[in-house]
Amino acid sequence: MTVHFPFQNSYSALPDSFFARVAPTPVAAPRLIKLNRPLAAQLGLDPDLLETPEGAEILAGKTVPAGADPIAMAYAGHQFGQFVPQLGDGRAILLGEVIDSDGIRRDIQLKGSGPTPFSRRGDGRAALGPVLREYIVSEAMHALGIPTTRSLAAVVTGEHVIRETALPGAVLTRVASSHIRVGTFQFFAVRRDTEAIRRLADHVIARHYPELVGAERPYHALLAGVVARQADLVARWLLVGFIHGVMNTDNSSISGETIDYGPCAFMDAYNPSQVFSSIDEMGRYAYANQPRIALWNLTRLAECLLPLFSDEQEKAVAEAQDILGAFSDQFSAAYQAGLRKKIGLFTERDGDDALIQDLLVAMAKNQADFTLTFRKLGDAAVDDSADARAQFMEPAAFDEWAGRWRARIALEPQGAAERQVAMHAVNPTFIPRNHRIEAVIQAAVNDDNYAPFEELVKVLAEPFEDQPDYAAYADPPLPDQRVLRTFCGT
Ligand code: AMP
Ligand code: MG
């Protein structure tokens, strides 16, 4: 039996300027280290066959499966604010698309599968550590209910990649509802190829915004749709303490999924100016800056779409500004509604926003763990506040706030148990803490030991369950376990 991929490719049918046809480069000795079996089944792939040696060869790019039409996608992008007219998939190859069991078209892409015409000086490869990081964090995001690319598989290649030292090479199979980015539009905009922008926009509408097909002003509606999805996405990131780390326009997905897990991390102690990425010296992509940057990226998208809006530049700009103007309110509405749920409010009253803000200020002052404070607050709804107040350096700061909180929730008819259930459904116990990810990577890279990886992935698949056997995974790092810097580590 050979592995069958039910490919139905649409991107590779677009004009040649959209991509470069290129096959993955074979590797020495592929070995499957993780297959996401439920995701495989959802994509119409046979998990048992993917676990055979032939499956590992496909997932490593050593064999190209029948029906694949391998391409590297072209895109441009602003990296840390600097425009680069040509980036493109330098170490990723799109094998093709399948329609999943929900009827959604999904890209199947190999990341780390060898050089492409877009590789510039890079080797087209990925190291094991970043592959495991992406696997862990993307799947954790999915379990947290946040739109994201997924991870289907990780293989080691049997070859080394040279970074600062020689590291084991690996390939990640990434699944996305598409890999079209703000930077994909920029690629054509900088070349003044309005026809290509129109083709791309039509493809995106049919694929990601089908409700807009036949709309009176489809390209305006497309921009509004992307704005709405990005506003919602960034609100969700903030609500779980996620820091993307490298929100360049080429890492900003048109479908509204989180994409490109490089130096990303979840914060432990709440700190709005938290940065982890080693290359983000100015804090451009700090936690609290993410909404502002999302809007900046969307503004770059709007610029690309102007020629489709109107021949009159001024009119087009005014229309774009109008659409972009919705971002702030949409973001704030999603963020505030999420925070209200996090503190267990079922209703909306004057003063709620201030109550929430005061908690966040006290958390920041007291280095309270972001995740545990909210989780334990759920327990405080039925019990005393001991565990929640223990998160604060000066527990008295919490007590003062908790008194106001108890008075506020007493105004609602819902009972304590119901409130706890509602709060636990939005406040996870388990997030992919940086020190845990680091420990998993060390065990895999140094000792070829994947047991810690397996266990972490398993725990993070049920982030809202208490899982008493794995309680230690909820703990913040001890001072000597803290990981303060993350690397793009491509
Ligand atoms: P990233 O920082 O992962 O978003 O990548 C930015 C750009 O650099 C993209 O065009 C990537 O394809 C390219 N790139 C990153 N790492 C490599 C690599 N090892 N080989 C070739 N291209 C790479
Ligand atoms: Mg990228």
Coordinates of C-alpha atoms and ligand atoms in Angstrom, one line a residue:
M1 CA 0.0 0.0 0.0
T2 CA 1.2 3.5 -0.8
V3 CA 0.2 6.6 1.0
H4 CA -2.5 8.4 -0.9
F5 CA -2.8 12.2 -0.6
P6 CA -6.2 13.4 -2.1
F7 CA -4.6 16.5 -3.5
Q8 CA -6.8 19.2 -5.2
N9 CA -4.3 22.0 -5.9
S10 CA -5.5 25.5 -6.7
Y11 CA -2.6 27.8 -5.9
S12 CA -0.2 26.1 -8.4
A13 CA -2.9 26.8 -11.1
L14 CA -2.4 30.6 -10.6
P15 CA 0.0 32.4 -12.9
D16 CA 3.7 31.5 -12.9
S17 CA 4.7 34.7 -11.2
F18 CA 3.0 33.5 -8.0
F19 CA 5.6 30.8 -7.2
A20 CA 8.5 28.8 -8.3
R21 CA 8.1 25.1 -9.1
V22 CA 10.7 23.2 -7.0
A23 CA 10.9 19.7 -5.5
P24 CA 12.1 19.0 -2.0
T25 CA 15.7 17.9 -1.7
P26 CA 16.1 14.3 -0.5
V27 CA 17.7 13.7 2.9
A28 CA 19.9 10.9 4.2
A29 CA 17.9 9.0 6.8
P30 CA 14.4 10.3 7.6
R31 CA 12.9 9.1 10.8
L32 CA 9.4 10.0 11.9
I33 CA 9.4 11.4 15.4
K34 CA 5.8 12.6 15.6
L35 CA 2.7 12.1 13.6
N36 CA -0.5 14.0 14.5
R37 CA -2.8 11.1 13.9
P38 CA -6.2 12.9 14.5
L39 CA -5.1 15.7 12.1
A40 CA -4.0 13.2 9.5
A41 CA -7.4 11.6 9.6
Q42 CA -9.1 14.9 9.4
L43 CA -7.1 15.6 6.2
G44 CA -8.2 12.3 4.7
L45 CA -4.8 10.7 5.1
D46 CA -4.2 7.3 6.5
P47 CA -2.2 7.6 9.8
D48 CA -1.0 4.0 9.7
L49 CA 0.5 4.4 6.3
L50 CA 2.1 7.7 7.2
E51 CA 3.9 5.9 10.0
T52 CA 5.5 3.5 7.6
P53 CA 9.0 4.1 6.3
E54 CA 7.5 5.3 3.1
G55 CA 5.4 7.8 5.0
A56 CA 8.5 9.1 6.8
E57 CA 10.2 9.6 3.4
I58 CA 7.3 11.7 2.1
L59 CA 7.2 13.8 5.3
A60 CA 10.9 14.4 5.0
G61 CA 10.7 15.4 1.4
K62 CA 12.6 12.4 0.1
T63 CA 9.7 11.1 -1.9
V64 CA 7.1 13.3 -3.6
P65 CA 3.6 11.7 -3.3
A66 CA 1.5 11.3 -6.4
G67 CA -0.7 14.3 -7.1
A68 CA 1.6 16.8 -5.4
D69 CA 2.6 19.9 -7.3
P70 CA 5.5 21.2 -5.2
I71 CA 6.0 24.9 -5.2
A72 CA 7.7 27.7 -3.2
M73 CA 5.4 30.6 -2.9
A74 CA 6.5 34.2 -3.7
Y75 CA 6.1 36.9 -1.2
A76 CA 7.6 40.2 0.0
G77 CA 7.4 41.7 3.4
H78 CA 8.3 44.4 6.0
Q79 CA 10.7 42.9 8.5
F80 CA 10.9 45.0 11.6
G81 CA 9.5 47.8 9.5
Q82 CA 12.0 47.5 6.7
F83 CA 10.6 46.5 3.3
V84 CA 12.1 43.6 1.5
P85 CA 10.7 43.3 -2.1
Q86 CA 11.4 39.6 -2.3
L87 CA 11.3 37.0 0.4
G88 CA 9.3 33.9 -0.5
D89 CA 9.5 30.4 0.8
G90 CA 13.2 29.9 1.3
R91 CA 12.9 26.7 3.2
A92 CA 9.4 25.6 2.7
I93 CA 7.7 23.8 -0.1
L94 CA 3.9 23.5 -0.6
L95 CA 3.2 20.0 -1.6
G96 CA -0.4 20.7 -2.4
E97 CA -3.9 21.2 -1.0
V98 CA -6.5 18.8 0.3
I99 CA -10.1 19.3 1.3
D100 CA -10.5 18.2 5.0
S101 CA -13.4 16.4 6.6
D102 CA -15.1 19.8 7.3
G103 CA -14.9 20.8 3.6
I104 CA -12.1 23.3 4.3
R105 CA -9.2 23.5 1.8
R106 CA -5.9 23.0 3.7
D107 CA -2.3 23.5 2.5
I108 CA 0.2 20.7 3.2
Q109 CA 3.6 22.3 3.4
L110 CA 7.1 20.9 4.3
K111 CA 9.2 23.3 6.3
G112 CA 13.0 22.7 6.2
S113 CA 12.8 20.5 3.1
G114 CA 15.7 22.1 1.2
P115 CA 16.6 25.2 -0.9
T116 CA 14.3 27.0 -3.3
P117 CA 14.9 29.9 -5.7
F118 CA 13.9 32.1 -2.7
S119 CA 16.5 30.8 -0.3
R120 CA 18.9 33.7 -0.7
R121 CA 21.9 32.8 1.5
G122 CA 19.9 30.3 3.6
D123 CA 20.3 26.5 3.4
G124 CA 16.6 25.8 3.1
R125 CA 16.8 23.6 6.2
A126 CA 15.4 23.7 9.7
A127 CA 17.0 22.6 13.0
L128 CA 15.2 20.1 15.3
G129 CA 14.7 22.6 18.2
P130 CA 12.6 25.1 16.2
V131 CA 10.6 22.3 14.6
L132 CA 9.7 20.9 18.0
R133 CA 8.9 24.4 19.3
E134 CA 6.5 25.0 16.4
Y135 CA 4.9 21.6 16.8
I136 CA 4.3 22.2 20.5
V137 CA 3.1 25.8 20.4
S138 CA 0.9 25.6 17.3
E139 CA -0.9 22.5 18.6
A140 CA -1.2 24.2 22.0
M141 CA -2.7 27.2 20.4
H142 CA -5.2 25.0 18.6
A143 CA -6.2 23.3 21.8
L144 CA -6.7 26.8 23.4
G145 CA -9.2 27.5 20.6
I146 CA -7.0 30.1 18.8
P147 CA -6.9 30.1 14.9
T148 CA -3.6 28.7 13.9
T149 CA -1.6 26.7 11.4
R150 CA -1.3 23.1 12.6
S151 CA 1.5 20.6 12.8
L152 CA 1.0 17.3 11.0
A153 CA 4.3 15.7 11.6
A154 CA 8.0 16.1 12.6
V155 CA 10.8 14.1 11.1
V156 CA 14.5 14.1 11.7
T157 CA 16.5 14.1 8.5
G158 CA 19.6 12.2 9.6
E159 CA 21.6 15.2 8.5
H160 CA 23.1 18.1 10.4
V161 CA 22.4 21.7 9.8
I162 CA 25.0 24.3 10.6
R163 CA 23.9 27.2 12.8
E164 CA 26.2 28.4 15.5
T165 CA 27.0 24.8 16.0
A166 CA 26.0 21.6 14.1
L167 CA 22.5 20.6 15.0
P168 CA 20.2 17.8 14.0
G169 CA 18.1 18.7 11.0
A170 CA 14.3 18.2 10.9
V171 CA 11.3 18.9 8.7
L172 CA 7.9 20.0 10.0
T173 CA 4.8 19.3 8.0
R174 CA 2.7 22.4 8.4
V175 CA -1.0 22.6 7.6
A176 CA -2.7 25.9 7.0
S177 CA -5.9 27.1 5.6
S178 CA -3.5 28.8 3.3
H179 CA 0.0 30.4 3.4
I180 CA -1.1 33.6 1.8
R181 CA 0.2 36.6 3.8
V182 CA 0.1 40.3 3.7
G183 CA 3.5 40.0 2.1
T184 CA 2.0 38.0 -0.8
F185 CA 0.0 41.1 -1.8
Q186 CA 3.1 43.3 -1.2
F187 CA 5.1 41.1 -3.6
F188 CA 2.8 42.2 -6.5
A189 CA 2.1 45.7 -5.3
V190 CA 5.8 46.7 -5.4
R191 CA 5.9 45.3 -8.9
R192 CA 2.8 47.4 -9.8
D193 CA 1.1 44.2 -11.1
T194 CA -2.5 45.2 -10.5
E195 CA -3.8 42.2 -12.4
A196 CA -1.9 39.8 -10.2
I197 CA -3.3 41.6 -7.1
R198 CA -6.8 41.2 -8.5
R199 CA -6.2 37.5 -9.2
L200 CA -4.8 37.0 -5.7
A201 CA -7.7 38.9 -4.1
D202 CA -10.2 36.8 -6.0
H203 CA -8.5 33.6 -5.0
V204 CA -8.5 34.7 -1.3
I205 CA -12.1 35.7 -1.4
A206 CA -13.2 32.4 -2.9
R207 CA -11.0 30.5 -0.5
H208 CA -11.3 32.3 2.8
Y209 CA -14.2 34.8 2.5
P210 CA -16.7 32.9 0.3
E211 CA -19.6 34.9 1.7
L212 CA -18.1 37.9 -0.2
V213 CA -18.3 36.3 -3.6
G214 CA -20.5 38.5 -5.7
A215 CA -20.5 41.3 -3.1
E216 CA -21.0 44.8 -4.5
R217 CA -17.5 46.0 -3.5
P218 CA -15.7 42.7 -2.9
Y219 CA -12.2 44.1 -2.4
H220 CA -13.4 46.6 0.2
A221 CA -15.2 43.8 1.9
L222 CA -12.1 41.6 1.8
L223 CA -10.0 44.3 3.6
A224 CA -12.8 44.6 6.2
G225 CA -12.9 40.9 6.6
V226 CA -9.1 40.6 7.1
V227 CA -9.2 43.5 9.6
A228 CA -12.0 41.8 11.6
R229 CA -10.2 38.5 11.7
Q230 CA -6.8 40.0 12.7
A231 CA -8.5 42.1 15.4
D232 CA -10.1 39.0 16.9
L233 CA -6.9 37.0 16.6
V234 CA -4.7 39.5 18.4
A235 CA -7.3 39.9 21.1
R236 CA -7.1 36.1 21.6
W237 CA -3.3 36.2 21.8
L238 CA -3.4 38.8 24.5
L239 CA -6.0 36.9 26.5
V240 CA -3.7 33.9 26.9
G241 CA -0.4 35.8 27.3
F242 CA 1.0 34.9 23.9
I243 CA 3.7 36.9 22.3
H244 CA 4.2 36.2 18.6
G245 CA 7.7 37.7 18.5
V246 CA 8.1 38.4 14.8
M247 CA 4.9 40.1 13.5
N248 CA 6.4 41.0 10.1
T249 CA 4.0 41.5 7.3
D250 CA 5.2 38.2 5.7
N251 CA 4.2 36.4 9.0
S252 CA 0.7 37.9 9.0
S253 CA -1.8 35.5 7.5
I254 CA -4.7 36.7 5.3
S255 CA -6.9 33.9 6.6
G256 CA -6.6 35.1 10.2
E257 CA -4.5 32.2 11.5
T258 CA -1.5 32.5 13.7
I259 CA 1.5 31.7 11.5
D260 CA 5.2 31.4 11.8
Y261 CA 6.2 30.2 15.2
G262 CA 9.8 31.5 15.5
P263 CA 10.8 33.3 18.7
C264 CA 7.2 33.2 20.1
A265 CA 6.6 32.6 23.8
F266 CA 3.9 32.7 26.4
M267 CA 4.6 35.1 29.3
D268 CA 4.8 33.8 32.8
A269 CA 4.6 36.9 35.1
Y270 CA 2.3 39.5 33.6
N271 CA 4.3 42.3 32.0
P272 CA 2.8 44.3 29.2
S273 CA 6.2 45.2 27.8
Q274 CA 7.5 41.6 27.8
V275 CA 9.7 40.7 24.8
F276 CA 11.4 37.3 24.3
S277 CA 12.8 37.5 20.9
S278 CA 16.6 37.9 20.8
I279 CA 16.4 40.1 17.7
D280 CA 13.6 42.4 18.9
E281 CA 15.9 44.9 20.5
M282 CA 13.4 47.8 20.3
G283 CA 10.5 45.9 21.7
R284 CA 8.5 46.5 18.4
Y285 CA 6.7 43.2 18.9
A286 CA 6.3 43.4 22.7
Y287 CA 3.1 41.8 24.2
A288 CA 1.1 45.0 24.5
N289 CA 2.3 46.4 21.2
Q290 CA 0.7 43.6 19.2
P291 CA -2.6 45.2 18.4
R292 CA -0.8 48.4 17.1
I293 CA 1.5 46.3 14.9
A294 CA -1.4 44.2 13.6
L295 CA -3.0 47.5 12.4
W296 CA 0.3 48.6 11.0
N297 CA 0.4 45.4 9.0
L298 CA -3.2 45.7 7.8
T299 CA -2.4 49.3 6.7
R300 CA 0.3 47.8 4.4
L301 CA -2.3 45.4 3.1
A302 CA -4.7 48.2 2.4
E303 CA -2.0 50.0 0.4
C304 CA -1.7 47.0 -1.8
L305 CA -5.5 46.9 -2.4
L306 CA -5.9 50.6 -3.3
P307 CA -5.7 50.1 -7.1
L308 CA -8.6 47.7 -6.8
F309 CA -10.7 50.2 -4.8
S310 CA -10.7 53.1 -7.2
D311 CA -8.8 54.8 -10.0
E312 CA -9.0 58.0 -8.0
Q313 CA -6.2 57.7 -5.4
E314 CA -7.7 60.1 -2.9
K315 CA -11.0 58.3 -2.9
A316 CA -9.3 54.9 -2.5
V317 CA -7.2 56.1 0.4
A318 CA -10.2 57.6 2.2
E319 CA -12.2 54.3 1.7
A320 CA -9.2 52.3 3.0
Q321 CA -8.8 54.6 6.1
D322 CA -12.5 54.2 6.8
I323 CA -12.2 50.4 6.8
L324 CA -9.0 50.4 8.9
G325 CA -10.7 52.6 11.3
A326 CA -12.8 49.7 12.5
F327 CA -9.8 47.8 13.8
S328 CA -9.5 49.6 17.2
D329 CA -13.1 49.1 18.2
Q330 CA -13.2 45.5 17.0
F331 CA -10.0 44.7 18.9
S332 CA -11.2 46.4 22.1
A333 CA -14.6 44.8 22.0
A334 CA -13.1 41.3 21.6
Y335 CA -10.4 42.0 24.2
Q336 CA -12.7 43.5 26.8
A337 CA -15.3 40.8 26.3
G338 CA -12.6 38.2 26.8
L339 CA -11.3 39.8 29.9
R340 CA -14.9 40.0 31.4
K341 CA -15.2 36.3 30.9
K342 CA -11.8 35.7 32.4
I343 CA -12.9 37.3 35.7
G344 CA -16.2 35.5 35.5
L345 CA -18.6 38.3 34.6
F346 CA -21.8 37.2 32.8
T347 CA -23.1 40.7 32.3
E348 CA -21.8 44.1 31.5
R349 CA -21.9 47.1 33.9
D350 CA -20.3 50.5 34.2
G351 CA -17.1 50.2 36.0
D352 CA -16.2 46.7 34.7
D353 CA -13.4 47.9 32.5
A354 CA -11.9 49.8 35.4
L355 CA -12.2 46.7 37.6
I356 CA -10.4 44.7 35.0
Q357 CA -7.7 47.3 34.4
D358 CA -7.0 47.6 38.2
L359 CA -6.4 43.8 38.3
L360 CA -4.0 44.0 35.5
V361 CA -2.1 46.9 37.0
A362 CA -1.9 45.0 40.3
M363 CA -0.7 41.8 38.5
A364 CA 2.0 43.8 36.7
K365 CA 3.2 45.4 39.9
N366 CA 3.2 42.2 41.8
Q367 CA 4.7 39.9 39.0
A368 CA 1.6 37.7 39.2
D369 CA 1.7 34.8 36.9
F370 CA -0.8 35.6 34.1
T371 CA -2.1 32.1 33.6
L372 CA -2.4 31.0 37.2
T373 CA -3.9 34.2 38.5
F374 CA -6.9 33.8 36.2
R375 CA -7.2 30.1 36.7
K376 CA -7.1 30.4 40.5
L377 CA -9.6 33.2 40.4
G378 CA -12.0 30.7 39.0
D379 CA -11.4 28.6 42.1
A380 CA -11.9 31.7 44.2
A381 CA -15.4 31.9 42.8
V382 CA -16.3 28.8 44.9
D383 CA -13.7 28.8 47.6
D384 CA -11.5 31.2 49.4
S385 CA -8.9 33.3 47.5
A386 CA -5.7 31.6 48.9
D387 CA -4.3 30.3 45.6
A388 CA -5.1 33.4 43.7
R389 CA -3.6 35.8 46.2
A390 CA -0.5 33.6 46.4
Q391 CA 0.3 34.7 42.9
F392 CA 0.9 38.3 44.1
M393 CA 4.2 39.4 45.7
E394 CA 2.1 41.5 48.1
P395 CA -1.1 39.6 48.6
A396 CA -2.7 42.6 50.1
A397 CA -2.8 44.1 46.7
F398 CA -5.0 41.3 45.6
D399 CA -7.2 41.4 48.7
E400 CA -8.2 44.9 48.1
W401 CA -9.2 44.1 44.5
A402 CA -10.9 40.8 45.4
G403 CA -13.2 42.6 47.8
R404 CA -14.5 44.8 44.9
W405 CA -14.6 41.7 42.6
R406 CA -16.8 39.8 45.1
A407 CA -19.1 42.7 45.4
R408 CA -19.4 42.9 41.6
I409 CA -20.1 39.2 41.0
A410 CA -22.6 39.2 43.9
L411 CA -24.8 41.4 41.6
E412 CA -25.3 38.5 39.2
P413 CA -27.7 35.7 39.7
Q414 CA -25.3 32.9 38.6
G415 CA -24.1 30.6 41.3
A416 CA -20.5 30.0 42.4
A417 CA -20.2 26.6 40.7
E418 CA -21.6 27.9 37.4
R419 CA -19.2 30.8 37.5
Q420 CA -16.2 28.5 38.2
V421 CA -17.1 26.3 35.2
A422 CA -17.4 29.3 32.9
M423 CA -14.1 30.7 34.1
H424 CA -12.2 27.4 33.8
A425 CA -13.5 27.1 30.2
V426 CA -11.6 30.3 29.2
N427 CA -8.7 30.3 31.7
P428 CA -6.3 27.5 30.9
T429 CA -4.3 25.6 33.5
F430 CA -1.6 24.6 31.0
I431 CA 0.2 26.8 28.5
P432 CA 3.4 25.9 26.7
R433 CA 5.8 27.5 29.1
N434 CA 9.2 28.4 27.7
H435 CA 11.2 26.5 30.3
R436 CA 9.2 23.3 29.5
I437 CA 9.8 23.8 25.8
E438 CA 13.5 24.3 26.3
A439 CA 13.8 21.1 28.5
V440 CA 11.9 19.1 25.8
I441 CA 14.3 20.4 23.1
Q442 CA 17.4 19.7 25.2
A443 CA 16.3 16.1 25.8
A444 CA 15.6 15.5 22.1
V445 CA 18.7 17.2 20.7
N446 CA 21.2 16.0 23.3
D447 CA 19.8 12.6 24.2
D448 CA 17.6 11.6 21.3
N449 CA 14.9 11.3 24.0
Y450 CA 11.4 12.3 22.9
A451 CA 9.5 11.1 26.0
P452 CA 9.4 14.7 27.4
F453 CA 8.1 16.0 24.1
E454 CA 5.4 13.4 23.9
E455 CA 4.3 14.2 27.5
L456 CA 4.2 17.9 27.0
V457 CA 2.2 17.7 23.8
K458 CA -0.2 15.4 25.6
V459 CA -0.7 17.7 28.5
L460 CA -1.2 20.7 26.3
A461 CA -3.9 19.0 24.3
E462 CA -6.3 19.5 27.3
P463 CA -5.3 22.9 28.6
F464 CA -8.6 23.6 30.4
E465 CA -8.6 20.3 32.4
D466 CA -6.8 20.1 35.7
Q467 CA -4.9 16.9 35.0
P468 CA -3.7 16.3 38.6
D469 CA -1.1 13.8 37.5
Y470 CA 0.7 16.5 35.5
A471 CA 0.1 19.4 37.9
A472 CA 3.8 20.4 37.8
Y473 CA 3.3 21.4 34.1
A474 CA 1.2 24.3 35.4
D475 CA 4.0 25.7 37.5
P476 CA 5.9 28.8 36.4
P477 CA 9.7 28.4 36.1
L478 CA 11.9 28.6 39.2
P479 CA 14.3 31.6 39.0
D480 CA 17.0 29.4 37.6
Q481 CA 14.7 27.8 35.0
R482 CA 13.6 31.1 33.5
V483 CA 14.2 31.4 29.7
L484 CA 14.3 35.0 28.9
R485 CA 15.4 34.9 25.3
T486 CA 14.1 33.0 22.3
F487 CA 15.7 32.7 18.9
C488 CA 14.3 32.6 15.4
G489 CA 16.7 29.7 15.2
T490 CA 15.8 28.8 11.6
Ligands
AMP1 P1 11.0 33.8 8.9 O1 11.9 34.7 9.8 O2 11.0 32.4 9.3 O3 9.7 34.4 8.8 O4 11.7 33.9 7.5 C1 12.0 35.1 6.8 C2 12.5 34.7 5.4 O5 13.7 34.1 5.5 C3 11.6 33.8 4.6 O6 11.7 34.2 3.3 C4 12.2 32.5 4.8 O7 11.8 31.6 3.8 C5 13.6 32.8 4.8 N1 14.4 31.8 5.5 C6 14.5 31.6 6.9 N2 15.3 30.6 7.2 C7 15.8 30.1 6.0 C8 16.7 29.1 5.7 N3 17.3 28.3 6.6 N4 17.0 28.9 4.4 C9 16.5 29.7 3.4 N5 15.6 30.7 3.7 C10 15.3 30.9 5.0
MG2 MG 8.1 33.8 7.9

